[in-house]
Amino acid sequence: MDTEREEPPLARPVSGHRRALTVVAVLAACALVAGGATGIRAILTRTARHAVASNPAAACVAPQTPPTVVAPNHIGGWKFSEIEAGTFASVIAAPPSTLYAIQACGAEETALRIISINLKTKAVVVSGAFARAALLTSSLTRVDGSLYFGAARLDLSGGATAPPYELTLYRLEPATLKVVGERPLGRGYGLTLAAAQNTIVASTGHELLTVDPSSLASREVLSFGKAVAQHMSLLTNAGSDRYAAVNLFSPAAVPPAESARIELVDLANGRVVSSIGLPSGSDPESLSLGPSGLWASVGDGLSTVVTHYETPSLTQATAGDRSHIPASLQTLSLDPGRGVIWVRGLTYLSCADPATGHVLASTVPSGSPPP
């Protein structure tokens, strides 16, 4: 469908799935080129340690998570220093030196806030609290210098078949993180945001939307019917935002023979360009769409394999071009980088060549037990 939604007016400006991969840290080098839905325990850089000036007016009580054991200045062979402690997700960058991230607050992760870190001045700015928003089903993106936060709030008051989250899109002023606009987007299974050319692409789990950055008005690109989308990745390189890759599953107690599939969608007309079914029991964990094709991290409950698909056909690449990223017993997330794919898991962090899948560098956390 290509019809304009009837939207309520913008609110007045105001002041002020899946299993989680809880990892110890993210290198700022990774965050400058990638965002993700993986919970993390701290934000780190590979520079000297420094003091951090947080806003004392916006306290954040850390979620109740078990302590971790980490070597004081390295993960495996990669040195780091901590910028800000906490539980973060959806880390994105505003080049050349600013990071934005979602931070979990509250003893039971009952609220989120947005945090901004200037890597040069070490200044930290925080937003007000977003009550009841869930960490791993909310996300951030940037378009035309503005910051957008998609909040998913658990609401079980709907019918038995209703999506479990109430979704709201916020526009934030990047310097102060004050909310300057908001728009409800109805119910969904989470709100995944991605930046395209002069627009925002949003997945609610049951439909794909484009959102006008100024008015926050949304337009449906594609409905997934009874299927649910877990992950989304856009082709944003070389001035092209034509395609979005999504993985879908059927929310049923007894899955069909093909319980999951990956689809490539043309954002201009909402047409499904290609689709590939995955074997029964497959659990897609992450997607990364780029000029070299689509990379998909897919588990089966026992191990995870990273596979390279050619686009737009979604045919598996020939044996000589397949991923050389080792199979793993843990869940792996993929993040596009500047000329690399970052691969991260509970105890694994590496970067790979997106054209061949060859691992260029890798490290694992130290400590016993591993963090």
XYZ file of C-alpha atoms in Angstrom, residues 115-359:
245
model
C 22.929 9.757 26.544
C 25.283 11.871 24.411
C 29.074 11.654 24.768
C 31.564 14.022 23.145
C 34.725 11.978 22.628
C 36.911 15.103 22.438
C 35.687 17.066 25.455
C 34.447 14.010 27.397
C 31.231 15.912 28.161
C 28.151 13.783 28.835
C 24.586 15.013 28.288
C 21.528 12.968 29.249
C 17.843 13.214 28.418
C 14.879 12.948 30.715
C 13.490 9.507 31.508
C 11.256 7.585 29.110
C 9.198 5.520 31.543
C 8.397 1.864 30.795
C 10.327 1.865 27.503
C 12.078 -1.453 26.759
C 15.789 -1.536 25.965
C 16.051 -4.152 23.213
C 12.885 -3.182 21.327
C 13.672 0.558 21.171
C 16.181 2.278 18.862
C 17.898 5.488 17.743
C 18.752 7.062 14.394
C 19.917 10.402 12.957
C 18.586 12.200 9.859
C 19.625 15.665 8.636
C 21.232 16.599 11.957
C 18.239 15.621 14.092
C 18.056 12.701 16.513
C 15.107 10.297 16.588
C 14.193 7.825 19.321
C 11.736 4.991 18.788
C 10.307 3.876 22.147
C 8.489 0.574 22.623
C 6.453 0.269 25.832
C 5.102 -3.114 26.912
C 1.289 -3.078 27.101
C -0.488 -6.391 27.609
C -3.973 -4.870 27.818
C -4.751 -5.621 24.173
C -6.263 -8.799 22.780
C -4.510 -12.137 22.775
C -3.301 -11.626 19.210
C -2.434 -7.928 19.555
C 1.243 -6.903 19.292
C 2.603 -6.407 22.826
C 4.170 -2.917 22.566
C 2.830 0.622 22.235
C 5.185 2.513 19.904
C 6.090 6.212 19.958
C 8.545 8.117 17.766
C 10.315 11.108 19.363
C 12.426 13.840 17.769
C 15.162 15.130 20.088
C 17.304 18.229 19.927
C 20.814 16.738 19.576
C 22.652 19.259 21.777
C 20.294 19.121 24.782
C 18.413 15.848 24.129
C 15.125 17.634 24.852
C 12.039 16.235 23.151
C 10.847 18.642 20.440
C 8.192 16.446 18.823
C 6.502 13.082 19.154
C 4.139 10.822 17.232
C 2.359 7.620 18.335
C 2.723 4.769 15.836
C 0.240 2.299 17.304
C 1.057 -1.213 18.445
C 3.915 -3.387 17.281
C 6.577 -5.898 18.224
C 9.301 -3.256 18.647
C 10.387 -0.111 16.826
C 13.518 -0.370 14.681
C 14.654 2.900 13.048
C 17.118 3.454 10.211
C 18.193 6.580 8.343
C 17.590 6.794 4.596
C 17.884 9.723 2.178
C 15.835 12.534 3.750
C 13.549 10.067 5.484
C 13.316 7.565 8.328
C 12.576 3.909 7.699
C 10.819 2.188 10.591
C 9.887 -1.434 11.212
C 7.158 -2.105 13.768
C 7.395 -5.854 13.390
C 4.141 -6.120 11.444
C 4.747 -3.382 8.872
C 7.471 -1.318 7.221
C 7.020 2.484 7.288
C 8.699 5.594 5.970
C 8.476 8.643 8.234
C 8.880 12.289 7.299
C 11.623 13.708 9.574
C 9.923 17.120 9.884
C 6.266 16.266 10.483
C 6.789 12.699 11.740
C 3.927 11.661 9.447
C 4.243 8.009 8.417
C 3.425 6.064 5.252
C 3.066 2.310 5.047
C 5.500 0.714 2.614
C 4.627 -2.923 3.228
C 2.519 -4.983 5.630
C 3.936 -8.348 6.685
C 0.501 -9.889 7.213
C 0.560 -12.556 9.903
C 4.358 -12.740 9.877
C 6.571 -10.755 12.280
C 9.784 -8.962 11.295
C 12.648 -9.271 13.781
C 15.538 -7.397 12.131
C 15.972 -4.789 9.404
C 18.989 -3.520 7.478
C 19.146 -0.812 4.780
C 21.435 -0.365 1.819
C 22.652 3.171 2.473
C 25.997 3.165 0.664
C 26.850 4.937 -2.588
C 23.863 7.274 -2.301
C 21.374 4.401 -2.588
C 18.570 3.675 -0.148
C 16.526 1.539 -2.445
C 16.445 -1.719 -0.523
C 15.602 -2.911 2.967
C 16.291 -6.467 4.112
C 14.028 -7.967 6.776
C 13.760 -11.397 8.318
C 10.302 -12.755 9.100
C 8.946 -15.584 11.238
C 5.510 -17.041 11.900
C 4.405 -16.561 15.539
C 2.855 -20.006 16.026
C 3.185 -22.672 18.692
C 3.963 -25.284 16.026
C 6.095 -23.698 13.278
C 5.640 -24.681 9.635
C 8.379 -26.492 7.709
C 9.870 -23.101 6.847
C 9.520 -21.094 10.055
C 11.642 -18.120 8.981
C 12.538 -16.292 5.786
C 14.484 -13.266 4.585
C 12.981 -10.740 2.166
C 14.455 -7.884 0.163
C 12.024 -4.952 -0.187
C 12.108 -2.086 -2.677
C 11.403 0.980 -0.524
C 10.213 3.042 -3.492
C 7.201 0.881 -4.273
C 6.896 -1.623 -1.404
C 7.508 -4.571 -3.713
C 9.182 -7.725 -2.399
C 12.099 -8.104 -4.810
C 13.221 -11.516 -3.593
C 12.595 -13.932 -0.743
C 14.438 -16.955 0.631
C 13.120 -19.519 3.088
C 15.272 -20.852 5.921
C 15.211 -24.409 7.287
C 12.842 -25.270 10.113
C 14.277 -24.221 13.467
C 16.377 -21.405 12.004
C 16.684 -18.313 14.158
C 18.004 -15.240 12.257
C 20.015 -13.157 14.702
C 21.254 -10.211 12.634
C 21.324 -8.786 9.081
C 23.845 -6.513 7.355
C 22.984 -5.234 3.861
C 25.686 -3.515 1.799
C 27.126 -3.133 -1.707
C 28.674 -6.613 -1.511
C 25.311 -8.223 -0.759
C 23.497 -9.376 2.347
C 25.245 -10.987 5.310
C 22.982 -12.917 7.676
C 23.799 -14.409 11.071
C 21.494 -17.415 11.541
C 21.392 -19.820 14.500
C 19.613 -23.121 15.041
C 19.768 -23.366 18.824
C 23.117 -25.162 18.718
C 25.399 -22.906 16.672
C 25.423 -19.742 14.561
C 26.565 -19.505 10.945
C 27.166 -16.277 9.002
C 26.094 -16.588 5.358
C 26.650 -14.293 2.368
C 23.750 -13.767 -0.086
C 23.982 -12.011 -3.436
C 21.528 -9.161 -4.014
C 18.966 -8.543 -5.316
C 18.415 -12.268 -5.979
C 19.191 -13.440 -2.406
C 20.968 -16.472 -3.831
C 23.698 -17.862 -1.607
C 27.124 -16.779 -2.809
C 29.329 -19.390 -4.439
C 31.610 -21.468 -2.248
C 34.648 -19.341 -3.059
C 32.858 -16.171 -1.935
C 31.137 -17.512 1.173
C 31.760 -16.181 4.595
C 34.943 -17.349 6.278
C 33.638 -16.116 9.622
C 33.902 -19.171 11.900
C 30.727 -20.866 13.098
C 30.021 -20.021 16.725
C 28.206 -21.582 19.665
C 26.976 -18.120 20.638
C 24.642 -15.585 19.073
C 26.437 -13.204 16.694
C 25.400 -9.674 15.714
C 26.564 -7.991 12.493
C 27.174 -4.256 12.133
C 28.243 -2.508 8.914
C 31.430 -0.483 9.179
C 33.684 1.604 6.983
C 34.955 -1.149 4.747
C 34.406 -3.931 7.302
C 31.653 -5.931 8.963
C 31.848 -5.968 12.748
C 30.913 -9.326 14.256
C 30.210 -9.437 17.967
C 28.959 -12.005 20.418
C 28.883 -12.656 24.124
C 32.615 -13.463 24.177
C 33.680 -12.569 20.650
C 34.498 -9.383 18.733
C 36.023 -9.269 15.253
C 35.962 -7.395 11.970
C 35.707 -9.070 8.561
C 36.116 -8.125 4.906
C 32.559 -7.632 3.537
C 33.576 -8.791 0.058
C 35.026 -12.150 1.133
C 34.071 -12.708 4.741
C 37.709 -13.185 5.733
C 38.260 -12.219 9.373
